[in-house]
CSV table of C-alpha atoms in Angstrom, one decimal:
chain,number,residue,atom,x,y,z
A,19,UNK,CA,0.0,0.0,0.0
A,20,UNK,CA,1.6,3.6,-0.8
A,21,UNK,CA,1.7,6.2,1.3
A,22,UNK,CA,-0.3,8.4,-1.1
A,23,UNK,CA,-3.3,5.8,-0.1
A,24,UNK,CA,-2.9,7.1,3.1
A,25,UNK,CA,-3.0,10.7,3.0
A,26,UNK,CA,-5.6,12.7,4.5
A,27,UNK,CA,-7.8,12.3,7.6
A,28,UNK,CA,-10.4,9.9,6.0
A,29,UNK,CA,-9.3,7.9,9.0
A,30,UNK,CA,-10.8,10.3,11.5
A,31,UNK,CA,-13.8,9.7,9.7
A,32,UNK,CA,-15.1,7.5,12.7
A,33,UNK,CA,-18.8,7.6,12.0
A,34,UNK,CA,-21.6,8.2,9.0
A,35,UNK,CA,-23.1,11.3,8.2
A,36,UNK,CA,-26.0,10.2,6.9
A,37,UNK,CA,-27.2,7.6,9.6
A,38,UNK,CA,-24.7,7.6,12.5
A,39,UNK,CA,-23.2,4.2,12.1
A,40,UNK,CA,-19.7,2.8,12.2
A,41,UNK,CA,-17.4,3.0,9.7
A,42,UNK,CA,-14.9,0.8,8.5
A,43,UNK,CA,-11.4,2.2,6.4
A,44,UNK,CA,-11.3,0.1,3.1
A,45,UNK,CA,-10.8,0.3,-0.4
A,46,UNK,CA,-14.0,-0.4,-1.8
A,47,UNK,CA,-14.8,-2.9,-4.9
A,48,UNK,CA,-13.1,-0.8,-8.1
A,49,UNK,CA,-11.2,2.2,-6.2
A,50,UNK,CA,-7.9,2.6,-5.4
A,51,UNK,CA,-8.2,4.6,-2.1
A,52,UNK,CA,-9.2,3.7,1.3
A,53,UNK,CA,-12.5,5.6,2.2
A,54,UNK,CA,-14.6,6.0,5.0
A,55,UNK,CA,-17.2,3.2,4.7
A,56,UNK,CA,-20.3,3.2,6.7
A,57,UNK,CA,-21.0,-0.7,8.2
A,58,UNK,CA,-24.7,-0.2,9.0
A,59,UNK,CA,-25.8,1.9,5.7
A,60,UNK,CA,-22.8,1.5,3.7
A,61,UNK,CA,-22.5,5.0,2.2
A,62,UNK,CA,-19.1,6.6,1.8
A,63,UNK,CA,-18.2,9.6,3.1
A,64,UNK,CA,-15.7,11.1,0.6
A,65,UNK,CA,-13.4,13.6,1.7
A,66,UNK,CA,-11.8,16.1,-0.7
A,67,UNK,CA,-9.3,19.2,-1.1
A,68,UNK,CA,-9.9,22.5,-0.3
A,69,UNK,CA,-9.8,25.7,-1.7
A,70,UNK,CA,-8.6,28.8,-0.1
A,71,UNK,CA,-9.5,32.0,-1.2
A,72,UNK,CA,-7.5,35.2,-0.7
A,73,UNK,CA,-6.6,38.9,-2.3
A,74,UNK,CA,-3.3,40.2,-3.4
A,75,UNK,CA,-4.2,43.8,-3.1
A,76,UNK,CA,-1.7,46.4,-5.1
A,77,UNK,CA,-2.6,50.0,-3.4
A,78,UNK,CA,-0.1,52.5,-4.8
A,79,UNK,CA,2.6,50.0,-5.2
A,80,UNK,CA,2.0,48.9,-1.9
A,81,UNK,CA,0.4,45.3,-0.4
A,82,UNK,CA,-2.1,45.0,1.9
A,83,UNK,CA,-1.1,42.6,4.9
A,84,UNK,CA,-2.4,41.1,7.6
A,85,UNK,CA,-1.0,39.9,11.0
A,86,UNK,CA,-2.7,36.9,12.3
A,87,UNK,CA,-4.2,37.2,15.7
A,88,UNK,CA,-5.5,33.2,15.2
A,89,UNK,CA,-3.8,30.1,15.0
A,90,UNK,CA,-2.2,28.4,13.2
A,91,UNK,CA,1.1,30.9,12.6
A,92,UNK,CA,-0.4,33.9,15.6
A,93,UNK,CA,2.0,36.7,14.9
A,94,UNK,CA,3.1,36.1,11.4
A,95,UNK,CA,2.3,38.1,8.2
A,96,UNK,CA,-0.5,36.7,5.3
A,97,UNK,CA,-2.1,37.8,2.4
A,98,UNK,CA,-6.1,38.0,3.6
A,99,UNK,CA,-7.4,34.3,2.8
A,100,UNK,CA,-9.3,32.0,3.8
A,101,UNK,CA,-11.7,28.9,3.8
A,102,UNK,CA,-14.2,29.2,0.3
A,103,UNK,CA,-17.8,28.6,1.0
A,104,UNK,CA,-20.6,26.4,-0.2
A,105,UNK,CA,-22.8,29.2,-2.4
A,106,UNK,CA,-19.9,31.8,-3.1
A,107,UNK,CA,-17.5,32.0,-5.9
A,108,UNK,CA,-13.5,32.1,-5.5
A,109,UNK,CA,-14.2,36.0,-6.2
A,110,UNK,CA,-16.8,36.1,-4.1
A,111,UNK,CA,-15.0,34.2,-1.4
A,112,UNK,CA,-11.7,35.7,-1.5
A,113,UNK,CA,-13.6,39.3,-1.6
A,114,UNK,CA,-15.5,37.9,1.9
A,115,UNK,CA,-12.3,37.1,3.4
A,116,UNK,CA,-10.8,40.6,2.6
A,117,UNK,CA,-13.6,42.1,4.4
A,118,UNK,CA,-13.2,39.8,6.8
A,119,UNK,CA,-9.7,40.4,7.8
A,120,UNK,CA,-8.8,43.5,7.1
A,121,UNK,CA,-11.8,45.4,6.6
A,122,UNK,CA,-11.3,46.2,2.8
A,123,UNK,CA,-13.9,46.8,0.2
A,124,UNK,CA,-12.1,45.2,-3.0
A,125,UNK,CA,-12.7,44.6,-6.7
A,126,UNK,CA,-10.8,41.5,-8.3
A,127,UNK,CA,-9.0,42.4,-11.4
A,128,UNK,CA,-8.0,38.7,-12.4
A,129,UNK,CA,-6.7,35.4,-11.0
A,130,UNK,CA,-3.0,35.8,-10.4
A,131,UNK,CA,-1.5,31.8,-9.0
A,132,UNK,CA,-3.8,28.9,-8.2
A,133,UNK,CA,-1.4,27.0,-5.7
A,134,UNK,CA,-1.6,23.0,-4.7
A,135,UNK,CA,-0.3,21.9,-1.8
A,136,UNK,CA,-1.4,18.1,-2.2
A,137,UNK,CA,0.4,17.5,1.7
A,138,UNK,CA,-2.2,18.9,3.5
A,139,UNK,CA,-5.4,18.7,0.8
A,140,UNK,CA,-5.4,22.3,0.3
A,141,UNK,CA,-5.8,24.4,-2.9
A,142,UNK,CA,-4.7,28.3,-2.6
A,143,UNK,CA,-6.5,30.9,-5.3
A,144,UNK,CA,-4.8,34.4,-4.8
A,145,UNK,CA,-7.1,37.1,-6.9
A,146,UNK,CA,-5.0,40.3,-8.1
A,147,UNK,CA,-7.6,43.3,-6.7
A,148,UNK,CA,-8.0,46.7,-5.9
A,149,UNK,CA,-9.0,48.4,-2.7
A,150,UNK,CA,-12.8,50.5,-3.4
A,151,UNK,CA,-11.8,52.7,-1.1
A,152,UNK,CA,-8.6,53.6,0.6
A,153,UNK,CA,-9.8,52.3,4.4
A,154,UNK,CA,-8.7,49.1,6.2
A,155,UNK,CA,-8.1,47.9,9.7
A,156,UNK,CA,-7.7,44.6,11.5
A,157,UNK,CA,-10.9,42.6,11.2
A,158,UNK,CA,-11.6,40.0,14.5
A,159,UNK,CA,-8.6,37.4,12.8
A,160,UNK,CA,-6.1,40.1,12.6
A,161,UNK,CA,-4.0,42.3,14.9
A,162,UNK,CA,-2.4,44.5,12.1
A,163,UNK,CA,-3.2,45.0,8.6
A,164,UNK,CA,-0.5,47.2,6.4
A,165,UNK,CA,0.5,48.2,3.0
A,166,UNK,CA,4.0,47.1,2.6
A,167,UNK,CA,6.8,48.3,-0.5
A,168,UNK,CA,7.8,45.6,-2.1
A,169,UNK,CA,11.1,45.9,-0.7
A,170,UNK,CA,9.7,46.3,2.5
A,171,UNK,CA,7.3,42.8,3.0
A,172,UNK,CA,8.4,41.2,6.3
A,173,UNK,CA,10.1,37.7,4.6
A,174,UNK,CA,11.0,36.8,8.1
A,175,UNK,CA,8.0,36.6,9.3
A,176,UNK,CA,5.6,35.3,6.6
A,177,UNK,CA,2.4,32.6,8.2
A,178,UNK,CA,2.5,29.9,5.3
A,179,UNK,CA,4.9,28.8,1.9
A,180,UNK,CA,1.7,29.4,0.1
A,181,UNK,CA,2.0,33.5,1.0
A,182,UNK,CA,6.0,33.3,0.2
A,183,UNK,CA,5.4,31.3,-3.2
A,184,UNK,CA,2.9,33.9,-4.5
A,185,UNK,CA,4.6,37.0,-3.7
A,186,UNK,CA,8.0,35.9,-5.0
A,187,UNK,CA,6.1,35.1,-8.4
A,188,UNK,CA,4.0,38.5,-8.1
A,189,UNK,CA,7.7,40.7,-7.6
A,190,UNK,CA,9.1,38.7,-10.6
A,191,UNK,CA,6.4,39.8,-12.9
A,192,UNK,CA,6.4,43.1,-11.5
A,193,UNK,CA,10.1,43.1,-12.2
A,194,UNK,CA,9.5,42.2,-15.5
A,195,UNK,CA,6.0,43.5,-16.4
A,196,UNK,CA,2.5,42.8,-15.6
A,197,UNK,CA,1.5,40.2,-13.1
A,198,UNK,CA,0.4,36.9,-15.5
A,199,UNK,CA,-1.5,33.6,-13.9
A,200,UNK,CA,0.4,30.9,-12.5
A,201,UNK,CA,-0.3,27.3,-12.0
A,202,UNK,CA,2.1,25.5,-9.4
A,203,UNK,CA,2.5,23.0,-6.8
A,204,UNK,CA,4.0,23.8,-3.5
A,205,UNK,CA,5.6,20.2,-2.5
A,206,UNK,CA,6.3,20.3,1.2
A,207,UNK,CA,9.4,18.7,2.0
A,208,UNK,CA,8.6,15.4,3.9
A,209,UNK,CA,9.2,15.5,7.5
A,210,UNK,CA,9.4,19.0,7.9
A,211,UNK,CA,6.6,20.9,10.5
A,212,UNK,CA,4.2,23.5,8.8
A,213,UNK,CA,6.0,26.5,10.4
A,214,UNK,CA,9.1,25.6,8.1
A,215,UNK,CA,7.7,27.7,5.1
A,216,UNK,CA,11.2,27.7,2.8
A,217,UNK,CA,11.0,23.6,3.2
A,218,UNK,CA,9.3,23.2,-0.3
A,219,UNK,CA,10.0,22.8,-4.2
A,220,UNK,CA,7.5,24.6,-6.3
A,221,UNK,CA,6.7,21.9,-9.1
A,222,UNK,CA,4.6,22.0,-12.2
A,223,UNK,CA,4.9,25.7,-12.3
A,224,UNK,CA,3.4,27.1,-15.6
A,225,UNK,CA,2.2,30.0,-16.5
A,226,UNK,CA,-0.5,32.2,-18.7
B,55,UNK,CA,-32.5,34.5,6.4
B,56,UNK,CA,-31.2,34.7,2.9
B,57,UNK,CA,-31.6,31.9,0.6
B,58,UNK,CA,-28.1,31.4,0.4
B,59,UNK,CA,-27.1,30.6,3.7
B,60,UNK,CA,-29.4,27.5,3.2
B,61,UNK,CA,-27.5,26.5,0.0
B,62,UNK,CA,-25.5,23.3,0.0
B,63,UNK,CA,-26.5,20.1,2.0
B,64,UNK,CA,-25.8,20.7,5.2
B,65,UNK,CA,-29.1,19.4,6.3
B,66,UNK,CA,-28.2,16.4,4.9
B,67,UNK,CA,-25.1,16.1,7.3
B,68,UNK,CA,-27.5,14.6,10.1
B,69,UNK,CA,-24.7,12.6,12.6
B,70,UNK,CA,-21.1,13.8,13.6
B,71,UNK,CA,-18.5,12.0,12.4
B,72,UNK,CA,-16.2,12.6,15.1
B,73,UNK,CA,-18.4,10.5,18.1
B,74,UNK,CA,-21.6,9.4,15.8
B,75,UNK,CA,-23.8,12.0,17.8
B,76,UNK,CA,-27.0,13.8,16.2
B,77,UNK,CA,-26.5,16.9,14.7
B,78,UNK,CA,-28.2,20.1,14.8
B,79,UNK,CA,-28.5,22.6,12.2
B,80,UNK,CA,-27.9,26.4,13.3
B,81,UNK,CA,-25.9,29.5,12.8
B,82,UNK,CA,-23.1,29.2,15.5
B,83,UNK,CA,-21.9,32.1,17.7
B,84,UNK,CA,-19.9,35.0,15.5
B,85,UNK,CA,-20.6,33.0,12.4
B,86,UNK,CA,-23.1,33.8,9.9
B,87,UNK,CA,-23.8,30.6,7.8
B,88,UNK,CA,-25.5,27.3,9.2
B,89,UNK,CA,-23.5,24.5,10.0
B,90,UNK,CA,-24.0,21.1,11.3
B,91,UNK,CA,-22.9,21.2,14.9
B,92,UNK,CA,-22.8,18.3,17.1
B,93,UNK,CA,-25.4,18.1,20.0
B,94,UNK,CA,-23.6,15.5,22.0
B,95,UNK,CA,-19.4,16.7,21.6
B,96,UNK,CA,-20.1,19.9,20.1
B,97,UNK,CA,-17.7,19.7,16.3
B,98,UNK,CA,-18.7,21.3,13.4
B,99,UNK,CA,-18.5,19.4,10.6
B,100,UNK,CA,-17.6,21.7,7.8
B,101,UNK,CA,-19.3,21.3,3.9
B,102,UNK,CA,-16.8,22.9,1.3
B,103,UNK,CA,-16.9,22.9,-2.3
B,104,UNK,CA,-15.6,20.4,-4.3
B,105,UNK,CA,-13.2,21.3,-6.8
B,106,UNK,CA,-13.3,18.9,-10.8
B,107,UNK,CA,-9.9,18.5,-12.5
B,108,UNK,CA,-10.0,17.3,-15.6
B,109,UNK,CA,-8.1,17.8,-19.7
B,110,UNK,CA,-8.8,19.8,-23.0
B,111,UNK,CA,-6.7,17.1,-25.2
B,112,UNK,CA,-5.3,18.7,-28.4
B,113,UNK,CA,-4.2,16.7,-31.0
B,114,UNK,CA,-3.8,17.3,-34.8
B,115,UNK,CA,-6.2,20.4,-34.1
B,116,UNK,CA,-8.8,18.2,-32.6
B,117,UNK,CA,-9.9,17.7,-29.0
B,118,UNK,CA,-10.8,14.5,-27.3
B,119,UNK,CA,-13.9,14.0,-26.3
B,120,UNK,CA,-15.8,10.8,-23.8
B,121,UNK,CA,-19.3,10.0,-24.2
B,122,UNK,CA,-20.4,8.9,-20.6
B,123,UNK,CA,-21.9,5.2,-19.6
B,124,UNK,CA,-22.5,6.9,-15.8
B,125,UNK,CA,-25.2,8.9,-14.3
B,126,UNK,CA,-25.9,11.8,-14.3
B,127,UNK,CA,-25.7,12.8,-18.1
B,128,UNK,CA,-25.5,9.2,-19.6
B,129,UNK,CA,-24.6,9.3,-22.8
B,130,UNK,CA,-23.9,12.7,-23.6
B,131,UNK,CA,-20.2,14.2,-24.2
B,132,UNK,CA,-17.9,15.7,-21.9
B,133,UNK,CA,-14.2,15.9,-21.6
B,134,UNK,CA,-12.4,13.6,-19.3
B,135,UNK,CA,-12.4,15.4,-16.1
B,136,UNK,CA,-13.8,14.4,-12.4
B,137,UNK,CA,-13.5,15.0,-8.7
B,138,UNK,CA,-9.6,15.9,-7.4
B,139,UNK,CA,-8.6,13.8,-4.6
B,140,UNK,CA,-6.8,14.4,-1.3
B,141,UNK,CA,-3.2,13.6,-1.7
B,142,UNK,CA,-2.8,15.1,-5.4
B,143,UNK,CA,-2.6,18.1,-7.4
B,144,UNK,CA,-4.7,19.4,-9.8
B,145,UNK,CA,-2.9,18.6,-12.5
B,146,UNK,CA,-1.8,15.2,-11.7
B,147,UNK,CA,-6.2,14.6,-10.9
B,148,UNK,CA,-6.8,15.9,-14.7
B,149,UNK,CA,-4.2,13.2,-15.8
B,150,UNK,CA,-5.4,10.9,-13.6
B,151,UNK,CA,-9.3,11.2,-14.7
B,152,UNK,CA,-7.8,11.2,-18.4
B,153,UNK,CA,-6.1,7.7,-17.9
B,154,UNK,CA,-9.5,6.6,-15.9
B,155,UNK,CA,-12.2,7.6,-18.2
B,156,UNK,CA,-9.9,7.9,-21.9
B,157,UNK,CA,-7.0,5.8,-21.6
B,158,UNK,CA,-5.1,8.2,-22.5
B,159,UNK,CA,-2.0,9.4,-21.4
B,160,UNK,CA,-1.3,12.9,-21.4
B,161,UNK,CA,1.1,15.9,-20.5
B,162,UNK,CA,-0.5,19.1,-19.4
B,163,UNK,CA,0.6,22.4,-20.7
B,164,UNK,CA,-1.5,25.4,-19.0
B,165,UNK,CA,-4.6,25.3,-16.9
B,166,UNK,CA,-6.9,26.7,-19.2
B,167,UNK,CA,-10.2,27.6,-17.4
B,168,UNK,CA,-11.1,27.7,-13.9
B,169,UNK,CA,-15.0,28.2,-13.6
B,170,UNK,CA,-17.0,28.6,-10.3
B,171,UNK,CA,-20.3,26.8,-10.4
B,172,UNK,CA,-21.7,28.4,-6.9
B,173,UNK,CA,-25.1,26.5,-6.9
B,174,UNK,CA,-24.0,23.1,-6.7
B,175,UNK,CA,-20.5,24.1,-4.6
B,176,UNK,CA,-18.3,23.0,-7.6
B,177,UNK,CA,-15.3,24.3,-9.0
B,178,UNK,CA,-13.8,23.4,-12.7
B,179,UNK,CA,-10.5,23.4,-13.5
B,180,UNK,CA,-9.7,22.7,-17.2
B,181,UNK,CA,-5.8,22.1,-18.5
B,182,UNK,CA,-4.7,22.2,-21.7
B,183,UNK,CA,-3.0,19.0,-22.7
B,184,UNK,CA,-1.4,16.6,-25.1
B,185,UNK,CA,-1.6,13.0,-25.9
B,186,UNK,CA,2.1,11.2,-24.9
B,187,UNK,CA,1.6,8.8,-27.9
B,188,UNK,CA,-2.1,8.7,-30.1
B,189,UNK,CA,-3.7,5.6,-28.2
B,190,UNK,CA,-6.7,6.2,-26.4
B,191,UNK,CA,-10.3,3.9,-25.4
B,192,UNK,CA,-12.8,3.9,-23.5
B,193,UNK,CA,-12.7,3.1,-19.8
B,194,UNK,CA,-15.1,1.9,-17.5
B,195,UNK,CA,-17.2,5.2,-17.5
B,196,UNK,CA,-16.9,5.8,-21.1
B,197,UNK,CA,-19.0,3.8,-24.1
B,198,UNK,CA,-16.9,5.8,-26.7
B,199,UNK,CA,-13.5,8.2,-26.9
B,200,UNK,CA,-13.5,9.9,-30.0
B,201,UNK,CA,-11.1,13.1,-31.7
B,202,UNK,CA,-13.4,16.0,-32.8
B,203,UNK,CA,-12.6,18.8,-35.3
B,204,UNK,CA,-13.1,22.0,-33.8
B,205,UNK,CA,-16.5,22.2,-36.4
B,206,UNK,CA,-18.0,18.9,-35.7
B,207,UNK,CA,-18.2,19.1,-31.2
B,208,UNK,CA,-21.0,17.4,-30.6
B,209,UNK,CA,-22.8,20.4,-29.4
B,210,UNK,CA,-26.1,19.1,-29.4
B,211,UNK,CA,-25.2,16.4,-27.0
B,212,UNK,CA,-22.8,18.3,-24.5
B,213,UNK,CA,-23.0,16.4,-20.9
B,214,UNK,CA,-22.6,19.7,-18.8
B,215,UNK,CA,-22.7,23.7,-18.9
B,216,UNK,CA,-18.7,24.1,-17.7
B,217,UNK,CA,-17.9,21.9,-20.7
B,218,UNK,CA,-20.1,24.0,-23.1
B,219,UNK,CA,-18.2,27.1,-21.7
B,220,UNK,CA,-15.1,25.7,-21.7
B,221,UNK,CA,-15.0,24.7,-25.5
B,222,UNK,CA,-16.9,28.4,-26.3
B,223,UNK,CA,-14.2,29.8,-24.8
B,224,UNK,CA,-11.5,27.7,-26.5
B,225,UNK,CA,-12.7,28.4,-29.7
B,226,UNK,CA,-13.3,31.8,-29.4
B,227,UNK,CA,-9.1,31.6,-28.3
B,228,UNK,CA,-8.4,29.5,-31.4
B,229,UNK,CA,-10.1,31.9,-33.4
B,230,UNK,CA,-7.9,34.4,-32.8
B,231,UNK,CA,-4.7,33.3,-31.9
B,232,UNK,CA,-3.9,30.8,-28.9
B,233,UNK,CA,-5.7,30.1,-26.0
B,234,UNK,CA,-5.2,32.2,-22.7
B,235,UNK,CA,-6.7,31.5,-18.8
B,236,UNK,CA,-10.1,32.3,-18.0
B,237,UNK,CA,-11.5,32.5,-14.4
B,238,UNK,CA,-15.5,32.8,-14.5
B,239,UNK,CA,-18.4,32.0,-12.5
B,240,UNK,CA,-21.2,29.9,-13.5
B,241,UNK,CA,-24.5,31.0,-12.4
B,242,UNK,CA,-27.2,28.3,-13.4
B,243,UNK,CA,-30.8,30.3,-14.3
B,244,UNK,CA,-32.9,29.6,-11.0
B,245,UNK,CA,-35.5,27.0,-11.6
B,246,UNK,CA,-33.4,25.3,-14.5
B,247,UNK,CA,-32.1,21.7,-14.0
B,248,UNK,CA,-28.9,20.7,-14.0
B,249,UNK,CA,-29.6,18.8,-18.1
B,250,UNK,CA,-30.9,22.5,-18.8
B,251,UNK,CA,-27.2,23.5,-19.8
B,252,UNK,CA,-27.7,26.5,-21.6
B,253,UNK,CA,-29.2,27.7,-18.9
B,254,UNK,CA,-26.3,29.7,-17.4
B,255,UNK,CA,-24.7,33.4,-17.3
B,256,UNK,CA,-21.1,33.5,-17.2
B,257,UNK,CA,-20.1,36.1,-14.8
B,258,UNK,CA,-16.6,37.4,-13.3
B,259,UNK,CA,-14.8,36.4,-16.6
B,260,UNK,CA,-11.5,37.5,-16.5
B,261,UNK,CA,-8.7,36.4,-19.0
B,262,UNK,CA,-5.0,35.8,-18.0
């Protein structure tokens, strides 16, 4: 059995959803992967990645930051992100999340990096935008929220290798150009903790 | 209480699958949506949307195409494409699906489309691609694989509305010179079914 089989949590998947039995942890008939397999009912509870919505806001050549006043990573520097919603859009969600955290009206301008981190499930969509209006302040999640230079971002104190990824590919372009879209995948280096956010290769890494 | 913070199936999230308790179904303190919150050791359990990787195959200037032998949309034609799981990346799920449902083996180029479908909590994500070597067949949730000139897409018989857009906007790209990245929502016409797939706006559409 590889170890891909056993990525995830589908083993904390203790009971069913739909009627509150057992489960077991197999591979069902014709898969590949062990699910979560209900022993009264039989459903399967699937679990899947998820998407993580967030803004990279460009206010006279400044970003918008946030410090997180949550865990995981209290005390370190983000771009404002966070969990998409059943109902909502990516723009929709990663607008909510803005409002959210830093109290920032924004308008999305385009999709700069989608960002897979297959290691934890997660997938990170980072939307270039625009603040409405030139107010912010710390939302409940936050303790600080700042426009940084570019030369001025606090690298030493970044919250996750997702944040790092998409602002060294957003100060390339800018070096270069225009932002364009990237595609990547951050691969987490095994056996190193979440906290260690230079422990990663960016693979697959193509761009529009 | 709007109608979207009853979207999704929460309701149908009826025992926790932490300790098997019943769940109850209200907005918890500070939040703003419903969730399914157990009445016994108090976890949420958490409904996100679910994100579909899948291929736009080009070869000799046509694209590959599966006719589907699975519900829903039996026997209509879709690209190869389904649900990304835990443990992978986008891309490798679109290769994936493309071995499952084509057997086909392909490289991906680009992610072409990403498109938000917020009624039924799914998101598309369509990459350009090529055939390693010009063998393909049906697999088990295919009846046929077949290479369509750009003119001759079985239009008439398309399986869903993110495969109708993603081929509009792929030709429209063709037209005029090669194809770029589109981000767009999907919002189905209220009171349409999911077979009604002209029944759509595309909103949000931004090019990369």
């Amino acid at each position: 059995m590889s170890s891909k089989i056993l990525q995830g949590n589908i083993r904390k998947i203790n009971f069913c959803q739909f009627c509150g039995g057992p489960n077991k942890h197999e591979i069902p008939d014709g898969e590949e992967k062990v699910r979560a397999i209900c022993t009264r009912c039989g459903k399967i509870t699937y679990e899947n990645p998820k998407m993580v919505v967030g803004c990279l806001i460009e206010h006279d050549k400044k970003i918008l930051m946030c410090r997180r006043k949550i865990h995981p990573s209290y005390g370190l520097w983000t771009l404002p992100a966070g969990y998409m919603e059943i109902g909502e859009s990516a723009a929709e969600g990663a607008i909510r999340e803005t409002w959210e955290e830093a109290n920032a009206e924004v308008e999305v301008q385009s999709l700069f990096a989608q960002l897979d981190i297959p290691l934890v499930g997660q997938t990170y969509m980072i939307f270039l935008a625009k603040l409405k209006n030139p107010h912010f302040s710390p939302g409940p999640e936050s303790s600080e929220c700042q426009l940084f230079e570019l030369d001025d971002i606090p690298y030493d104190s970044l919250a996750f290798s997702s944040m790092l990824v998409t602002l060294n590919l957003y100060i390339e372009d800018i070096k270069v150009g225009r932002p364009k879209f990237h595609y990547g995948v951050i691969n987490k280096r095994p056996g190193t903790s979440p906290s260690e956010i230079h422990a990663y290769t960016l693979d697959f890494h193509m761009q529009s």
